[in-house]
Amino acid sequence: MSENQPYAIGGVGAGAAPPGGRPPQPPASMAVYKRELRRETRRRALEPEINFLNITAMLDMMTIILVFLLKSMSAQTASIPQSADLTIPKSILTTEASQEGVAVLVSKSWIIVDDKQVVPVPGDPTHGVEGKYKRGGPNDLYITELASRLQSWRDRDKQVRASTGRDPSGSEAIIIADKDTPYRLLVEVLFTLGQTEFNKFHLMVLQGSKK
Amino acid sequence: MEKLSAQQRSRIRRLSQPKELAPDEEGGELNIVPFLDIITNVMMFVLATITVTFTATIDSFPPRAGGASARAPTTPTLGLTILVVPDGFSVKARGGNVAPGCNDTGPGLAVGKANNDWDYTTLTACVRKLKASSDAFKDETSVTISGNPNIAYQTIISTIDAVRSTPDPSGKDIELFPDVSFGVAR
């Protein structure tokens, strides 16, 4: 069909007038029809709009970053309540904290192993814990109660080490002590750890400037 | 201008309708914007309230009761021992007491207090001088730290920091005595 020929649809051709009405409009040429169709399609076309922002890729990245952030924070940060009873000392050291070993807390009031209070710290701890908690009286370094608690932990750790192929000859301990702990008390704790086959100590400190 | 017939107009209306997308053709995503708003607010509060403390650990070994090892070393060793006392630091090296000034052996405290405070800078300079006094000591990294019973843990840690390393003029750290063990005074 030529573009200039009249365009009839559905058999309604030119000259087919309904009885008693206006004569029907003759169909326009194909060129006119197509032009009108294009114009109308353009007019009615939806405005190009952004229905939603595709943030899936960004969320993927954010999730990965968050996982790494949490992982590094959990490795480097202390889950230690800083209070008047336990304020750990500051050090210029910036290495990563070790997480291996039994946690021994020495606060101003208690020696705590694995979240259990073991031995009370006296008001004046310059001479260590009270003599009744030590094997040979006030001058001894061996804290009996602490040793028995550590020994049970050591026995468990020895089995774990043997079954996982690590050296079972000694265990490790993380010492979290208050900054005002006197040297005598610290040495009593370390000596007791040494006597119960703990051969490496990690002294927990806060990364910061020298005090 | 030619006019369109009724059928043509009708057909144009029908064909020019914008296509409705089927539900599966639309970007059928959850509207998570309100959720993200909440998360952002919660995150801000969480970050504002927590105090992040970064920790490190100093590795050490059990204290030795006594002191001298059973077997005498075949090469000369420094055997550095630092005793923290209320008035300063007493330094022992090669079996002798280091005299004040860190130049010779003799009685007295090698490093006294300065302005009623522990003089960690002078202690660092002292142990550096002792380490540099002979080539035989350059690979020695162990130090024994001991203290009076009433010396605070913070002082012990700061002493360990003072003898661990020191920056050289270029800013690079020179390792001094990073391997710490604790001594027990009998």
Coordinates of C-alpha atoms in Angstrom, one line a residue:
Chain A
M1 CA 0.0 0.0 0.0
S2 CA 1.3 3.4 -1.0
E3 CA 1.8 6.0 1.7
N4 CA -0.3 8.5 -0.2
Q5 CA -3.2 6.2 -0.6
P6 CA -6.2 6.4 1.8
Y7 CA -5.9 4.1 4.9
A8 CA -9.0 2.0 5.6
I9 CA -9.4 0.0 8.7
G10 CA -11.8 -2.8 9.3
G11 CA -13.5 -2.4 6.0
V12 CA -14.9 1.1 6.8
G13 CA -14.0 2.7 3.6
A14 CA -14.5 6.1 2.2
G15 CA -18.1 6.9 1.2
A16 CA -19.7 4.3 3.5
A17 CA -22.0 6.8 5.2
P18 CA -24.2 5.7 8.1
P19 CA -27.8 6.2 7.4
G20 CA -29.1 9.6 8.6
G21 CA -25.7 10.9 10.0
R22 CA -22.9 13.0 9.0
P23 CA -20.8 11.5 6.3
P24 CA -17.9 9.8 7.8
Q25 CA -14.5 11.4 7.6
P26 CA -12.4 9.8 4.9
P27 CA -9.3 8.2 6.3
A28 CA -6.1 10.3 6.2
S29 CA -3.1 9.2 4.2
M30 CA -0.7 6.7 5.7
A31 CA 2.0 9.4 6.1
V32 CA -0.4 11.6 8.1
Y33 CA -1.5 8.6 10.1
K34 CA 2.0 7.6 11.0
R35 CA 3.1 11.1 11.9
E36 CA 0.1 11.4 14.2
L37 CA 0.9 8.0 15.7
R38 CA 4.5 9.0 16.4
R39 CA 3.4 12.4 17.9
E40 CA 0.9 10.8 20.1
T41 CA 3.2 8.0 21.3
R42 CA 5.8 10.7 22.1
R43 CA 3.3 12.8 24.0
R44 CA 2.0 9.9 26.1
A45 CA 5.4 8.4 26.8
L46 CA 6.3 8.2 30.4
E47 CA 8.8 10.6 31.6
P48 CA 12.1 8.7 32.2
E49 CA 12.3 8.5 35.9
I50 CA 14.4 6.6 38.4
N51 CA 12.0 4.4 40.2
F52 CA 14.5 3.2 42.7
L53 CA 18.1 3.6 43.5
N54 CA 20.0 0.4 42.9
I55 CA 22.1 0.2 46.1
T56 CA 22.7 -3.5 46.0
A57 CA 26.3 -3.2 45.0
M58 CA 26.9 -0.6 47.6
L59 CA 25.3 -2.7 50.3
D60 CA 27.5 -5.7 49.3
M61 CA 30.6 -3.5 49.7
M62 CA 29.3 -2.1 53.0
T63 CA 28.7 -5.6 54.4
I64 CA 32.1 -6.8 53.5
I65 CA 33.7 -3.7 55.0
L66 CA 31.6 -4.1 58.2
V67 CA 32.6 -7.7 58.6
F68 CA 36.3 -6.8 58.3
L69 CA 35.9 -3.8 60.7
L70 CA 34.2 -5.9 63.3
K71 CA 36.8 -8.7 62.9
S72 CA 39.7 -6.3 63.4
M73 CA 37.9 -4.5 66.3
S74 CA 37.2 -7.7 68.1
A75 CA 40.9 -8.6 67.8
Q76 CA 42.2 -5.3 68.9
T77 CA 39.7 -4.0 71.4
A78 CA 39.3 -5.0 75.0
S79 CA 36.1 -6.5 76.2
I80 CA 37.3 -5.5 79.7
P81 CA 35.2 -3.3 81.8
Q82 CA 37.3 -0.3 82.7
S83 CA 36.2 0.8 86.2
A84 CA 37.7 2.2 89.4
D85 CA 38.3 -1.4 90.4
L86 CA 40.2 -2.4 87.2
T87 CA 42.0 0.1 85.0
I88 CA 44.7 -1.6 82.9
P89 CA 48.0 0.2 82.4
K90 CA 49.0 2.1 79.3
S91 CA 51.9 1.2 77.1
I92 CA 53.5 2.6 73.9
L93 CA 53.2 -0.9 72.4
T94 CA 51.0 -1.1 69.3
T95 CA 51.2 -4.7 68.4
E96 CA 48.1 -6.9 68.2
A97 CA 46.8 -8.3 71.5
S98 CA 47.1 -12.0 71.9
Q99 CA 43.8 -13.9 72.6
E100 CA 45.4 -17.2 73.5
G101 CA 45.3 -18.5 77.0
V102 CA 43.4 -18.3 80.3
A103 CA 42.4 -14.8 81.4
V104 CA 43.6 -13.9 84.9
L105 CA 42.2 -10.6 86.2
V106 CA 43.8 -8.9 89.1
S107 CA 41.5 -6.1 90.2
K108 CA 41.7 -4.0 93.3
S109 CA 39.4 -6.4 95.2
W110 CA 39.7 -9.9 93.6
I111 CA 41.8 -12.2 91.6
I112 CA 39.5 -13.6 88.9
V113 CA 40.0 -16.6 86.7
D114 CA 37.6 -17.3 83.9
D115 CA 35.0 -14.9 85.3
K116 CA 35.1 -16.6 88.7
Q117 CA 36.3 -14.9 91.8
V118 CA 39.1 -16.9 93.3
V119 CA 41.1 -15.0 95.9
P120 CA 40.3 -11.6 97.5
V121 CA 42.9 -8.9 97.3
P122 CA 43.5 -7.2 100.7
G123 CA 43.1 -3.5 101.2
D124 CA 46.9 -3.1 101.4
P125 CA 48.2 -5.6 98.8
T126 CA 51.9 -4.6 99.1
H127 CA 52.6 -8.0 100.7
G128 CA 50.4 -9.9 98.3
V129 CA 47.3 -11.8 99.2
E130 CA 46.7 -12.8 102.8
G131 CA 48.9 -15.6 104.2
K132 CA 46.1 -18.0 104.7
Y133 CA 45.6 -18.3 100.9
K134 CA 49.3 -19.2 100.4
R135 CA 51.0 -22.5 100.7
G136 CA 53.7 -21.5 103.2
G137 CA 52.3 -18.5 104.9
P138 CA 52.7 -14.7 104.2
N139 CA 56.2 -14.9 102.7
D140 CA 55.4 -17.6 100.1
L141 CA 54.5 -16.8 96.5
Y142 CA 52.3 -19.7 95.8
I143 CA 48.6 -18.9 96.0
T144 CA 46.9 -22.3 96.7
E145 CA 43.3 -21.4 95.6
L146 CA 44.5 -19.8 92.4
A147 CA 46.8 -22.8 91.6
S148 CA 43.9 -25.3 92.0
R149 CA 41.7 -23.3 89.7
L150 CA 44.5 -22.9 87.2
Q151 CA 45.4 -26.5 87.4
S152 CA 42.0 -27.6 86.2
W153 CA 42.2 -25.2 83.3
R154 CA 45.7 -26.4 82.5
D155 CA 44.6 -30.1 82.5
R156 CA 41.8 -29.3 80.0
D157 CA 44.2 -27.2 77.9
K158 CA 46.8 -29.9 77.9
Q159 CA 44.4 -32.4 76.4
V160 CA 43.2 -29.8 73.8
R161 CA 46.8 -29.1 72.9
A162 CA 47.7 -32.8 72.6
S163 CA 44.7 -33.5 70.4
T164 CA 45.3 -30.5 68.1
G165 CA 49.0 -31.1 67.6
R166 CA 50.3 -28.2 69.6
D167 CA 53.0 -28.4 72.2
P168 CA 51.3 -29.6 75.4
S169 CA 54.3 -28.9 77.7
G170 CA 53.0 -25.5 78.7
S171 CA 49.9 -23.2 78.5
E172 CA 49.5 -19.5 78.0
A173 CA 47.8 -16.9 80.2
I174 CA 46.6 -13.4 79.7
I175 CA 47.2 -11.2 82.7
I176 CA 44.8 -8.3 83.0
A177 CA 45.9 -6.4 86.0
D178 CA 45.0 -3.1 87.5
K179 CA 47.6 -0.4 87.0
D180 CA 48.1 0.1 90.7
T181 CA 48.7 -3.6 91.4
P182 CA 51.9 -3.8 93.5
Y183 CA 54.8 -5.7 92.1
R184 CA 54.6 -8.3 94.9
L185 CA 51.0 -9.3 94.1
L186 CA 51.8 -9.4 90.4
V187 CA 54.8 -11.7 91.1
E188 CA 52.7 -14.0 93.3
V189 CA 50.2 -14.4 90.4
L190 CA 53.0 -15.0 87.9
F191 CA 54.8 -17.4 90.1
T192 CA 51.6 -19.4 90.7
L193 CA 51.0 -19.5 87.0
G194 CA 54.6 -20.7 86.4
Q195 CA 54.2 -23.5 89.0
T196 CA 51.0 -24.7 87.3
E197 CA 52.9 -25.2 84.0
F198 CA 52.0 -21.9 82.3
N199 CA 55.1 -20.9 80.4
K200 CA 54.0 -17.8 78.6
F201 CA 52.3 -14.7 79.9
H202 CA 50.6 -12.0 77.9
L203 CA 50.4 -8.8 79.9
M204 CA 47.4 -6.9 78.7
V205 CA 48.0 -3.2 78.2
L206 CA 46.1 -0.3 76.6
Q207 CA 47.7 1.1 73.5
G208 CA 48.4 4.7 74.3
S209 CA 51.0 7.2 75.4
K210 CA 53.4 6.5 78.2
K211 CA 52.0 7.6 81.5
Chain B
M1 CA -4.3 19.4 6.5
E2 CA -5.8 15.9 6.2
K3 CA -7.9 14.8 9.0
L4 CA -7.8 11.4 10.6
S5 CA -10.9 9.2 10.5
A6 CA -12.5 8.0 13.7
Q7 CA -11.0 4.5 13.2
Q8 CA -7.5 6.0 12.7
R9 CA -7.8 8.2 15.9
S10 CA -9.0 5.2 17.9
R11 CA -6.2 3.1 16.6
I12 CA -3.6 5.8 17.4
R13 CA -5.0 6.1 20.9
R14 CA -4.7 2.4 21.4
L15 CA -1.2 2.1 20.0
S16 CA 0.2 5.1 21.8
Q17 CA -0.7 3.9 25.3
P18 CA 2.4 3.5 27.3
K19 CA 3.2 -0.1 27.9
E20 CA 2.4 -1.3 31.4
L21 CA 5.2 -3.4 32.8
A22 CA 4.3 -6.8 34.1
P23 CA 5.1 -7.2 37.8
D24 CA 8.0 -9.5 37.1
E25 CA 9.4 -6.9 34.6
E26 CA 9.4 -4.1 37.2
G27 CA 12.3 -3.5 39.5
G28 CA 10.6 -5.5 42.2
E29 CA 12.9 -4.6 45.0
L30 CA 12.1 -4.1 48.7
N31 CA 11.9 -0.5 49.7
I32 CA 14.6 -0.6 52.3
V33 CA 15.1 3.1 52.6
P34 CA 13.2 3.4 55.9
F35 CA 15.2 0.5 57.2
L36 CA 18.4 2.1 56.2
D37 CA 17.3 5.3 58.0
I38 CA 16.8 3.4 61.2
I39 CA 20.1 1.5 60.9
T40 CA 22.0 4.8 60.3
N41 CA 20.4 6.3 63.4
V42 CA 21.1 3.3 65.5
M43 CA 24.7 3.1 64.3
M44 CA 25.3 6.7 65.2
F45 CA 24.1 6.2 68.7
V46 CA 26.1 3.0 69.1
L47 CA 29.3 4.6 67.9
A48 CA 28.7 7.6 70.1
T49 CA 28.1 5.6 73.2
I50 CA 30.8 2.9 73.0
T51 CA 34.4 3.6 74.0
V52 CA 36.8 1.6 71.9
T53 CA 39.9 0.8 73.6
F54 CA 42.7 -0.8 71.7
T55 CA 44.8 -3.3 73.6
A56 CA 48.1 -4.9 73.1
T57 CA 49.9 -7.6 75.0
I58 CA 53.5 -7.8 76.3
D59 CA 54.8 -11.3 76.2
S60 CA 56.8 -12.5 79.2
F61 CA 58.0 -15.7 80.9
P62 CA 57.7 -17.0 84.4
P63 CA 59.7 -15.3 87.1
R64 CA 62.8 -17.0 88.2
A65 CA 63.3 -17.4 91.9
G66 CA 67.0 -16.9 92.6
G67 CA 68.6 -15.6 89.5
A68 CA 71.8 -17.2 88.2
S69 CA 71.4 -20.1 85.8
A70 CA 73.0 -23.4 86.4
R71 CA 75.3 -23.4 83.5
A72 CA 77.8 -20.5 83.0
P73 CA 77.6 -19.0 79.5
T74 CA 80.6 -19.5 77.3
T75 CA 80.5 -16.0 75.8
P76 CA 80.3 -12.8 77.8
T77 CA 76.8 -11.7 78.3
L78 CA 75.4 -8.5 79.6
G79 CA 72.7 -10.2 81.8
L80 CA 70.9 -6.9 82.2
T81 CA 68.8 -6.7 85.3
I82 CA 66.7 -3.7 86.3
L83 CA 65.5 -3.3 89.8
V84 CA 62.8 -0.7 90.2
V85 CA 63.0 0.9 93.6
P86 CA 61.1 3.9 95.0
D87 CA 64.0 6.3 94.3
G88 CA 64.7 5.2 90.7
F89 CA 66.3 2.3 88.8
S90 CA 69.1 0.1 89.9
V91 CA 70.8 -1.4 86.9
K92 CA 73.0 -4.5 87.0
A93 CA 75.0 -5.7 84.1
R94 CA 77.8 -8.2 83.8
G95 CA 77.3 -9.1 87.4
G96 CA 78.1 -5.7 88.7
N97 CA 76.0 -2.7 89.8
V98 CA 76.0 0.1 87.3
A99 CA 77.0 3.4 89.0
P100 CA 75.1 6.6 88.6
G101 CA 75.7 8.0 85.1
C102 CA 75.9 4.5 83.5
N103 CA 79.6 4.8 82.8
D104 CA 81.1 2.5 85.3
T105 CA 80.4 0.0 88.0
G106 CA 79.9 1.1 91.5
P107 CA 77.4 1.7 94.3
G108 CA 74.2 3.7 93.9
L109 CA 71.3 4.0 91.7
A110 CA 72.1 4.1 88.0
V111 CA 69.1 6.3 87.2
G112 CA 67.5 8.3 89.9
K113 CA 64.2 10.1 89.8
A114 CA 63.9 13.4 88.0
N115 CA 61.4 16.0 89.2
N116 CA 60.1 13.4 91.6
D117 CA 59.1 11.1 88.7
W118 CA 60.6 8.1 87.1
D119 CA 63.2 9.1 84.5
Y120 CA 62.4 6.6 81.7
T121 CA 64.3 8.7 79.1
T122 CA 67.6 8.4 81.0
L123 CA 67.0 4.7 81.6
T124 CA 66.6 4.2 77.9
A125 CA 69.8 6.1 77.2
C126 CA 71.6 4.1 79.9
V127 CA 70.6 0.6 78.6
R128 CA 71.4 1.7 75.1
K129 CA 74.9 2.7 76.2
L130 CA 75.3 -0.6 78.0
K131 CA 74.2 -2.5 74.9
A132 CA 76.6 -0.6 72.7
S133 CA 79.5 -1.1 75.1
S134 CA 80.6 -4.3 73.4
D135 CA 79.9 -6.1 70.2
A136 CA 79.2 -9.3 72.2
F137 CA 76.0 -7.7 73.5
K138 CA 74.5 -6.5 70.3
D139 CA 72.4 -9.6 69.9
E140 CA 71.3 -9.8 73.5
T141 CA 67.6 -8.9 73.9
S142 CA 66.6 -10.3 77.2
V143 CA 66.2 -8.3 80.4
T144 CA 65.1 -9.2 83.9
I145 CA 62.9 -6.7 85.6
S146 CA 62.4 -6.8 89.3
G147 CA 61.0 -4.4 91.7
N148 CA 60.2 -3.4 95.3
P149 CA 57.0 -5.0 96.6
N150 CA 55.1 -1.7 96.5
I151 CA 56.0 -0.6 92.9
A152 CA 52.9 -0.2 90.8
Y153 CA 52.2 -2.3 87.8
Q154 CA 52.0 0.8 85.6
T155 CA 55.6 1.7 86.5
I156 CA 56.7 -1.8 85.6
I157 CA 55.0 -1.6 82.2
S158 CA 56.5 1.8 81.6
T159 CA 60.0 0.4 82.5
I160 CA 59.4 -2.4 80.0
D161 CA 58.5 0.2 77.4
A162 CA 61.6 2.2 78.2
V163 CA 64.0 -0.7 77.6
R164 CA 62.2 -2.3 74.7
S165 CA 63.4 0.0 71.9
T166 CA 64.5 3.5 71.1
P167 CA 64.1 5.6 68.0
D168 CA 67.3 6.4 66.1
P169 CA 67.8 9.9 64.5
S170 CA 66.0 8.7 61.3
G171 CA 63.0 7.7 63.4
K172 CA 63.4 4.0 63.0
D173 CA 63.2 1.9 66.1
I174 CA 66.4 0.3 67.4
E175 CA 65.6 -2.8 69.3
L176 CA 67.1 -2.9 72.8
F177 CA 65.7 -5.5 75.2
P178 CA 62.3 -6.6 74.2
D179 CA 62.4 -10.1 75.9
V180 CA 61.2 -9.5 79.4
S181 CA 61.2 -11.8 82.3
F182 CA 60.4 -10.9 85.9
G183 CA 62.7 -11.5 88.8
V184 CA 61.9 -12.2 92.4
A185 CA 64.0 -10.6 95.0
R186 CA 64.8 -13.0 97.8

